[in-house]
Amino acid sequence: MDPTISVQNPEKKEDSSVCVGREDDIKKSKRMTAVVHDREVVIFYHKGEYHAMDIRCYHSGGPLHLGEIEDFDGRSCIVCPWHKYKITLATGEGLYQSINPKDPSAKPKWCSKGIKQRIHTVTVDNGNLYVTLSKEPFKCDSDYYATGDFKVIQSPS
Ligand code: FES
């Protein structure tokens, strides 16, 4: 056994799930905001499913909790209120429409820029809603706005 690995190795605090509210409440309000281990998230209840993501848009930090949800190409997206970027609720992908300049008659196609907004996990236990922060090791564009200077939810001082 590697002696550098602690036998006790307690779960890191930021890995644990945090109770953010009641299922009944979000089913009425359809969305809520929360601070999970110092990271601000928005949770949506849409078409019977929960989705949590970083609250600030990956593009320039727009407040996604104030955006509208619309379907594009059959995928539910939050539309950022600042510059109308579309972000899929399920995966955090940025969607855009592309056209072929050599064929102006062709219909624009929806394409993905890849995952731009960090998605977190929502679970329900006994009527309580929990959020577990993403542990995915990749660098996500929304990480930039998830740090101190861009916070939108004021914590009590
Ligand atoms: Fe969200 Fe620009 S900040 S689209």
XYZ file of N, CA, C and O and ligand atoms in Angstrom:
632
model
N 0.834 -1.200 0.000
C 0.000 0.000 0.000
C 0.872 1.254 0.000
O 1.900 1.294 0.663
N 0.475 2.243 -0.748
C 1.236 3.488 -0.809
C 1.143 4.208 0.528
O 0.053 4.583 0.969
N 2.313 4.407 1.220
C 2.260 5.032 2.549
C 1.810 6.499 2.502
O 1.478 7.072 3.529
N 1.821 7.119 1.315
C 1.415 8.531 1.251
C -0.102 8.682 1.233
O -0.625 9.763 1.390
N -0.820 7.568 1.027
C -2.280 7.658 1.020
C -2.797 7.451 2.444
O -2.504 6.437 3.074
N -3.513 8.409 2.911
C -4.055 8.314 4.268
C -5.137 7.245 4.321
O -5.977 7.152 3.436
N -5.109 6.443 5.364
C -6.141 5.418 5.533
C -7.480 6.087 5.813
O -8.524 5.652 5.346
N -7.420 7.175 6.557
C -8.674 7.830 6.931
C -9.276 8.584 5.743
O -10.465 8.520 5.508
N -8.492 9.287 4.986
C -8.894 10.000 3.763
C -10.369 10.444 3.776
O -11.177 9.930 3.023
N -10.735 11.371 4.637
C -12.138 11.772 4.716
C -12.592 12.436 3.412
O -11.793 13.028 2.699
N -13.875 12.289 3.137
C -14.442 12.894 1.933
C -14.203 14.400 1.991
O -14.392 15.030 3.019
N -13.760 14.954 0.864
C -13.522 16.395 0.852
C -14.850 17.119 1.010
O -15.861 16.696 0.457
N -14.814 18.250 1.707
C -16.047 18.989 1.992
C -16.785 19.345 0.702
O -17.996 19.183 0.592
N -16.040 19.818 -0.314
C -16.695 20.279 -1.539
C -17.296 19.131 -2.359
O -18.026 19.352 -3.307
N -16.986 17.879 -1.971
C -17.565 16.730 -2.661
C -18.940 16.351 -2.106
O -19.666 15.583 -2.722
N -19.279 16.850 -0.933
C -20.521 16.412 -0.297
C -21.719 17.175 -0.865
O -21.593 18.314 -1.330
N -22.877 16.524 -0.812
C -24.081 17.181 -1.314
C -24.597 18.156 -0.256
O -24.364 17.991 0.930
N -25.283 19.181 -0.744
C -25.794 20.224 0.137
C -27.294 20.361 -0.097
O -27.749 20.434 -1.242
N -28.050 20.393 0.982
C -29.502 20.579 0.867
C -29.772 22.034 0.501
O -29.308 22.949 1.182
N -30.518 22.244 -0.595
C -30.756 23.612 -1.071
C -32.218 24.030 -0.930
O -32.551 25.188 -1.179
N -33.087 23.103 -0.575
C -34.486 23.501 -0.409
C -35.414 22.310 -0.510
O -34.978 21.153 -0.511
N -36.689 22.616 -0.610
C -37.723 21.588 -0.656
C -38.204 21.381 -2.095
O -38.353 22.341 -2.866
N -38.442 20.132 -2.415
C -38.956 19.779 -3.737
C -40.278 20.518 -4.027
O -40.485 21.034 -5.120
N -41.154 20.573 -3.055
C -42.453 21.245 -3.236
C -42.274 22.696 -3.670
O -43.023 23.205 -4.504
N -41.283 23.361 -3.076
C -41.092 24.789 -3.370
C -40.610 25.004 -4.800
O -41.115 25.873 -5.513
N -39.628 24.217 -5.244
C -39.103 24.444 -6.602
C -40.113 23.996 -7.659
O -40.150 24.538 -8.760
N -40.967 23.057 -7.309
C -41.990 22.654 -8.280
C -42.964 23.807 -8.526
O -43.525 23.926 -9.610
N -43.120 24.656 -7.540
C -43.979 25.843 -7.726
C -43.208 26.967 -8.412
O -43.692 27.589 -9.349
N -42.005 27.238 -7.935
C -41.257 28.407 -8.440
C -40.538 28.119 -9.762
O -40.159 29.030 -10.472
N -40.306 26.833 -10.073
C -39.625 26.363 -11.291
C -38.114 26.636 -11.308
O -37.403 26.121 -12.156
N -37.639 27.469 -10.425
C -36.190 27.717 -10.368
C -35.824 28.279 -9.003
O -36.656 28.846 -8.317
N -34.584 28.079 -8.638
C -34.095 28.663 -7.388
C -32.585 28.841 -7.498
O -31.942 28.258 -8.374
N -32.054 29.664 -6.630
C -30.607 29.855 -6.586
C -30.100 29.333 -5.246
O -30.856 29.250 -4.278
N -28.824 28.979 -5.212
C -28.249 28.472 -3.965
C -26.740 28.659 -4.003
O -26.141 28.809 -5.078
N -26.154 28.662 -2.834
C -24.695 28.665 -2.729
C -24.301 27.290 -2.200
O -24.749 26.886 -1.119
N -23.516 26.583 -2.981
C -23.087 25.226 -2.617
C -21.573 25.248 -2.457
O -20.849 25.432 -3.444
N -21.117 25.092 -1.238
C -19.678 25.174 -0.950
C -19.042 26.386 -1.619
O -18.066 26.287 -2.361
N -19.667 27.510 -1.433
C -19.147 28.799 -1.920
C -19.250 28.965 -3.437
O -18.671 29.883 -4.003
N -19.974 28.067 -4.108
C -20.161 28.202 -5.552
C -21.636 28.499 -5.802
O -22.507 27.781 -5.305
N -21.924 29.532 -6.564
C -23.311 29.911 -6.804
C -23.881 29.106 -7.966
O -23.275 29.028 -9.038
N -25.042 28.537 -7.719
C -25.681 27.706 -8.746
C -27.136 28.123 -8.911
O -27.723 28.734 -8.019
N -27.677 27.795 -10.072
C -29.115 27.937 -10.293
C -29.657 26.541 -10.547
O -29.011 25.723 -11.209
N -30.822 26.278 -9.985
C -31.472 24.976 -10.175
C -32.800 25.228 -10.872
O -33.579 26.092 -10.431
N -33.026 24.526 -11.957
C -34.280 24.645 -12.706
C -35.086 23.367 -12.536
O -34.517 22.266 -12.490
N -36.397 23.529 -12.484
C -37.309 22.388 -12.571
C -38.058 22.567 -13.882
O -38.840 23.514 -14.039
N -37.775 21.676 -14.838
C -38.315 21.856 -16.186
C -38.711 20.504 -16.767
O -37.899 19.572 -16.765
N -39.943 20.407 -17.238
C -40.459 19.168 -17.823
C -40.229 17.968 -16.899
O -39.803 16.888 -17.333
N -40.445 18.185 -15.607
C -40.362 17.083 -14.647
C -38.958 16.690 -14.243
O -38.767 15.688 -13.553
N -37.942 17.472 -14.668
C -36.564 17.131 -14.307
C -35.872 18.324 -13.655
O -36.221 19.474 -13.922
N -34.870 18.001 -12.841
C -34.069 19.037 -12.187
C -32.746 19.193 -12.926
O -32.161 18.218 -13.364
N -32.311 20.454 -13.012
C -31.024 20.741 -13.645
C -30.324 21.822 -12.826
O -30.936 22.854 -12.544
N -29.078 21.582 -12.482
C -28.311 22.598 -11.757
C -27.082 22.963 -12.577
O -26.456 22.103 -13.206
N -26.745 24.251 -12.586
C -25.561 24.715 -13.314
C -25.005 25.955 -12.629
O -25.682 26.570 -11.795
N -23.774 26.326 -12.993
C -23.211 27.581 -12.499
C -24.163 28.712 -12.865
O -24.729 28.744 -13.969
N -24.299 29.662 -11.956
C -25.314 30.694 -12.148
C -24.891 31.744 -13.191
O -25.737 32.323 -13.860
N -23.578 31.976 -13.332
C -23.092 33.002 -14.268
C -22.769 32.375 -15.620
O -22.062 31.374 -15.702
N -23.276 32.991 -16.667
C -23.072 32.509 -18.041
C -21.587 32.476 -18.417
O -20.832 33.393 -18.094
N -21.215 31.430 -19.129
C -19.814 31.240 -19.524
C -19.301 32.338 -20.449
O -18.109 32.578 -20.539
N -20.197 33.038 -21.129
C -19.756 34.020 -22.123
C -19.170 35.261 -21.468
O -18.015 35.614 -21.691
N -19.982 35.937 -20.651
C -19.503 37.157 -19.997
C -20.078 37.312 -18.599
O -20.118 38.415 -18.072
N -20.562 36.219 -18.040
C -21.033 36.273 -16.654
C -22.475 36.711 -16.474
O -22.871 37.128 -15.381
N -23.291 36.607 -17.512
C -24.707 36.991 -17.399
C -25.444 36.137 -16.370
O -25.074 34.988 -16.118
N -26.505 36.694 -15.766
C -27.247 36.002 -14.702
C -28.257 35.007 -15.258
O -29.375 35.377 -15.602
N -27.866 33.749 -15.324
C -28.725 32.743 -15.971
C -30.029 32.504 -15.222
O -31.013 32.069 -15.825
N -30.061 32.810 -13.941
C -31.312 32.596 -13.187
C -32.412 33.552 -13.647
O -33.566 33.378 -13.298
N -32.041 34.569 -14.446
C -33.038 35.521 -14.944
C -33.400 35.246 -16.406
O -34.156 36.012 -17.007
N -32.867 34.174 -16.975
C -33.132 33.869 -18.384
C -34.411 33.071 -18.588
O -34.999 32.559 -17.634
N -34.821 32.984 -19.850
C -35.999 32.189 -20.223
C -35.527 30.822 -20.715
O -34.443 30.705 -21.299
N -36.382 29.809 -20.519
C -36.080 28.473 -21.046
C -36.843 28.283 -22.352
O -38.053 28.548 -22.416
N -36.122 27.873 -23.383
C -36.751 27.603 -24.685
C -36.139 26.333 -25.266
O -35.017 25.963 -24.919
N -36.876 25.716 -26.180
C -36.355 24.530 -26.859
C -35.736 24.922 -28.201
O -36.339 25.695 -28.959
N -34.557 24.398 -28.479
C -33.897 24.585 -29.766
C -33.464 23.213 -30.259
O -32.780 22.488 -29.518
N -33.887 22.872 -31.449
C -33.523 21.576 -32.019
C -33.924 20.442 -31.069
O -33.175 19.467 -30.898
N -35.039 20.617 -30.381
C -35.522 19.586 -29.468
C -34.809 19.520 -28.138
O -35.004 18.581 -27.370
N -33.959 20.507 -27.842
C -33.211 20.478 -26.582
C -33.579 21.703 -25.750
O -33.557 22.840 -26.260
N -33.907 21.471 -24.494
C -34.267 22.588 -23.614
C -33.015 23.367 -23.230
O -32.019 22.785 -22.783
N -33.103 24.690 -23.390
C -31.942 25.549 -23.131
C -32.359 26.729 -22.260
O -33.477 27.237 -22.385
N -31.433 27.185 -21.445
C -31.608 28.484 -20.804
C -31.001 29.504 -21.766
O -29.910 29.295 -22.312
N -31.742 30.581 -21.993
C -31.254 31.641 -22.880
C -30.748 32.770 -21.994
O -31.510 33.358 -21.211
N -29.473 33.060 -22.098
C -28.883 34.088 -21.237
C -29.537 35.443 -21.533
O -29.667 35.830 -22.697
N -29.934 36.180 -20.492
C -30.616 37.446 -20.732
C -29.703 38.546 -21.300
O -30.199 39.545 -21.813
N -28.391 38.372 -21.231
C -27.504 39.451 -21.696
C -27.291 39.419 -23.213
O -27.506 40.406 -23.889
N -26.821 38.321 -23.760
C -26.535 38.290 -25.209
C -27.199 37.111 -25.900
O -26.826 36.747 -27.008
N -28.153 36.491 -25.200
C -29.017 35.450 -25.789
C -28.298 34.160 -26.169
O -28.772 33.422 -27.042
N -27.151 33.877 -25.569
C -26.536 32.578 -25.806
C -27.459 31.481 -25.273
O -28.148 31.684 -24.275
N -27.450 30.338 -25.963
C -28.315 29.229 -25.583
C -27.467 28.113 -24.983
O -26.500 27.668 -25.592
N -27.880 27.659 -23.785
C -27.112 26.644 -23.058
C -28.057 25.505 -22.716
O -29.104 25.721 -22.084
N -27.704 24.286 -23.118
C -28.594 23.148 -22.844
C -28.644 22.869 -21.339
O -27.613 22.862 -20.654
N -29.855 22.644 -20.854
C -30.022 22.387 -19.419
C -29.378 21.061 -19.023
O -28.814 20.932 -17.938
N -29.470 20.071 -19.898
C -29.022 18.731 -19.531
C -27.507 18.586 -19.516
O -26.959 17.861 -18.686
N -26.825 19.299 -20.432
C -25.383 19.029 -20.580
C -24.488 20.270 -20.451
O -23.278 20.134 -20.366
N -25.065 21.469 -20.491
C -24.255 22.677 -20.421
C -23.579 23.037 -21.731
O -22.659 23.860 -21.764
N -24.037 22.440 -22.828
C -23.434 22.768 -24.130
C -23.932 24.131 -24.631
O -25.096 24.480 -24.447
N -23.048 24.856 -25.287
C -23.444 26.089 -25.958
C -23.919 25.730 -27.359
O -23.208 25.041 -28.093
N -25.125 26.165 -27.715
C -25.648 25.879 -29.057
C -25.588 27.127 -29.914
O -25.737 28.252 -29.418
N -25.379 26.929 -31.182
C -25.397 28.048 -32.127
C -25.914 27.541 -33.459
O -25.936 26.339 -33.723
N -26.340 28.481 -34.287
C -26.817 28.103 -35.621
C -25.740 28.388 -36.645
O -25.149 29.472 -36.629
N -25.528 27.416 -37.512
C -24.515 27.626 -38.543
C -25.170 27.591 -39.924
O -26.132 26.854 -40.146
N -24.645 28.432 -40.800
C -25.134 28.405 -42.180
C -23.949 28.204 -43.114
O -22.821 28.561 -42.783
N -24.244 27.636 -44.225
C -23.203 27.442 -45.233
C -23.213 28.661 -46.157
O -24.144 28.847 -46.925
N -22.160 29.501 -46.086
C -22.161 30.729 -46.896
C -22.155 30.451 -48.406
O -22.540 31.293 -49.201
N -21.730 29.214 -48.760
C -21.718 28.876 -50.189
C -23.097 28.426 -50.656
O -23.301 28.212 -51.856
N -24.002 28.222 -49.695
C -25.345 27.776 -50.061
C -26.365 28.584 -49.248
O -26.909 28.102 -48.261
N -26.603 29.838 -49.653
C -27.471 30.711 -48.868
C -28.910 30.207 -48.772
O -29.652 30.625 -47.889
N -29.277 29.275 -49.644
C -30.657 28.785 -49.587
C -30.819 27.688 -48.525
O -31.932 27.358 -48.137
N -29.693 27.135 -48.063
C -29.773 26.046 -47.083
C -30.287 26.569 -45.749
O -30.033 27.717 -45.384
N -31.006 25.705 -45.038
C -31.517 26.103 -43.729
C -30.373 26.094 -42.714
O -29.527 25.192 -42.747
N -30.347 27.086 -41.804
C -29.318 27.049 -40.753
C -29.456 25.782 -39.915
O -30.564 25.306 -39.690
N -28.306 25.264 -39.464
C -28.307 24.036 -38.652
C -27.868 24.364 -37.233
O -26.963 25.184 -37.027
N -28.480 23.708 -36.250
C -28.038 23.882 -34.869
C -26.793 23.031 -34.629
O -26.758 21.859 -34.986
N -25.792 23.654 -34.025
C -24.535 22.958 -33.739
C -24.163 23.202 -32.275
O -24.679 24.122 -31.637
N -23.249 22.379 -31.783
C -22.801 22.507 -30.389
C -21.363 23.011 -30.348
O -20.514 22.568 -31.131
N -21.098 23.910 -29.416
C -19.712 24.358 -29.183
C -19.015 23.436 -28.192
O -17.871 23.666 -27.841
N -19.751 22.452 -27.656
C -19.220 21.612 -26.581
C -19.702 22.145 -25.232
O -20.452 23.119 -25.170
N -19.263 21.492 -24.186
C -19.722 21.867 -22.839
C -19.039 23.164 -22.415
O -17.812 23.245 -22.341
N -19.860 24.166 -22.147
C -19.349 25.488 -21.769
C -19.757 25.876 -20.353
O -19.095 26.699 -19.724
N -20.871 25.340 -19.903
C -21.397 25.695 -18.580
C -21.312 24.460 -17.687
O -21.755 23.377 -18.098
N -20.780 24.624 -16.491
C -20.627 23.452 -15.628
C -21.969 23.057 -15.022
O -22.680 23.874 -14.471
N -22.280 21.771 -15.205
C -23.536 21.187 -14.722
C -23.251 20.440 -13.417
O -22.233 19.757 -13.301
N -24.142 20.583 -12.469
C -24.002 19.899 -11.182
C -25.137 18.887 -11.019
O -26.120 18.926 -11.760
N -24.989 18.018 -10.040
C -25.950 16.921 -9.867
C -27.009 17.293 -8.832
O -26.676 17.800 -7.752
N -28.261 17.025 -9.195
C -29.377 17.271 -8.265
C -29.958 15.916 -7.853
O -30.214 15.059 -8.702
N -30.168 15.745 -6.570
C -30.831 14.538 -6.082
C -31.947 14.954 -5.113
O -31.915 16.058 -4.561
N -32.902 14.062 -4.963
C -34.021 14.329 -4.058
C -34.067 13.216 -3.027
O -33.943 12.033 -3.361
N -34.186 13.605 -1.783
C -34.313 12.611 -0.724
C -35.344 13.114 0.279
O -35.172 14.193 0.854
N -36.396 12.326 0.426
C -37.414 12.656 1.429
C -37.979 14.062 1.253
O -38.199 14.778 2.216
N -38.162 14.465 -0.012
C -38.736 15.786 -0.285
C -37.742 16.927 -0.253
O -38.086 18.071 -0.531
N -36.491 16.627 0.099
C -35.448 17.656 0.106
C -34.598 17.550 -1.155
O -34.349 16.444 -1.653
N -34.172 18.716 -1.626
C -33.379 18.795 -2.854
C -31.909 18.999 -2.474
O -31.601 19.871 -1.658
N -31.029 18.206 -3.072
C -29.595 18.298 -2.782
C -28.830 18.571 -4.068
O -29.183 18.045 -5.129
N -27.781 19.365 -3.949
C -26.888 19.604 -5.093
C -25.494 19.125 -4.718
O -24.994 19.430 -3.635
N -24.909 18.357 -5.635
C -23.511 17.924 -5.493
C -22.728 18.585 -6.614
O -23.093 18.447 -7.790
N -21.680 19.293 -6.270
C -20.895 19.985 -7.294
C -20.193 18.998 -8.217
O -19.769 17.924 -7.783
N -20.077 19.405 -9.470
C -19.379 18.594 -10.473
C -17.920 18.393 -10.081
O -17.248 19.336 -9.665
N -17.446 17.156 -10.231
C -16.037 16.863 -9.963
C -15.293 16.600 -11.275
O -14.157 16.164 -11.273
N -15.998 16.838 -12.385
C -15.363 16.583 -13.687
C -14.087 17.412 -13.782
O -14.113 18.623 -13.556
N -12.969 16.768 -14.132
C -11.679 17.453 -14.054
C -11.390 18.442 -15.195
O -10.398 19.148 -15.157
N -12.255 18.522 -16.196
C -11.929 19.414 -17.322
C -12.142 20.876 -16.930
O -12.878 21.185 -15.999
N -11.467 21.760 -17.667
C -11.624 23.197 -17.440
C -12.854 23.634 -18.216
O -12.932 23.484 -19.421
N -13.824 24.177 -17.492
C -15.074 24.592 -18.120
C -15.096 26.123 -18.150
O -14.676 26.771 -17.189
N -15.581 26.703 -19.245
C -15.535 28.166 -19.380
C -16.246 28.877 -18.230
O -15.845 29.955 -17.813
N -17.338 28.277 -17.729
C -18.094 28.964 -16.667
C -17.327 29.000 -15.349
O -17.685 29.774 -14.447
N -16.255 28.201 -15.218
C -15.475 28.215 -13.973
C -14.936 29.618 -13.687
O -14.810 30.026 -12.541
N -14.612 30.335 -14.753
C -14.004 31.659 -14.602
C -14.905 32.590 -13.787
O -14.435 33.383 -12.976
N -16.217 32.485 -14.036
C -17.157 33.393 -13.363
C -17.692 32.817 -12.058
O -18.532 33.425 -11.412
N -17.228 31.629 -11.701
C -17.723 30.985 -10.480
C -16.848 31.328 -9.279
O -16.979 30.745 -8.215
N -15.936 32.276 -9.477
C -15.051 32.646 -8.377
C -15.439 34.025 -7.828
O -16.208 34.749 -8.456
N -14.857 34.360 -6.701
C -15.204 35.515 -5.887
C -15.722 36.784 -6.541
O -16.803 37.242 -6.200
N -15.019 37.331 -7.520
C -15.350 38.666 -8.021
C -16.701 38.753 -8.701
O -17.232 39.845 -8.880
N -17.248 37.638 -9.114
C -18.451 37.681 -9.944
C -19.698 37.172 -9.225
O -20.703 36.901 -9.843
N -19.618 37.038 -7.925
C -20.762 36.490 -7.184
C -21.984 37.390 -7.325
O -21.872 38.610 -7.296
N -23.150 36.758 -7.451
C -24.380 37.543 -7.540
C -25.243 37.382 -6.297
O -26.072 38.209 -6.002
N -25.077 36.272 -5.586
C -25.865 36.064 -4.376
C -25.037 36.591 -3.210
O -23.920 36.134 -2.998
N -25.579 37.533 -2.526
C -24.846 38.113 -1.404
C -24.990 37.219 -0.183
O -26.102 36.866 0.198
N -23.852 36.835 0.421
C -23.981 36.063 1.660
C -24.113 37.034 2.830
O -23.566 38.131 2.793
N -24.868 36.631 3.852
C -25.026 37.523 5.000
C -23.682 37.778 5.663
O -22.879 36.861 5.794
N -23.395 39.006 6.043
C -22.096 39.310 6.654
C -22.239 39.485 8.157
O -23.308 39.546 8.684
Fe -24.483 35.316 -21.418
Fe -23.243 37.027 -22.980
S -23.151 36.887 -20.855
S -24.653 35.524 -23.523
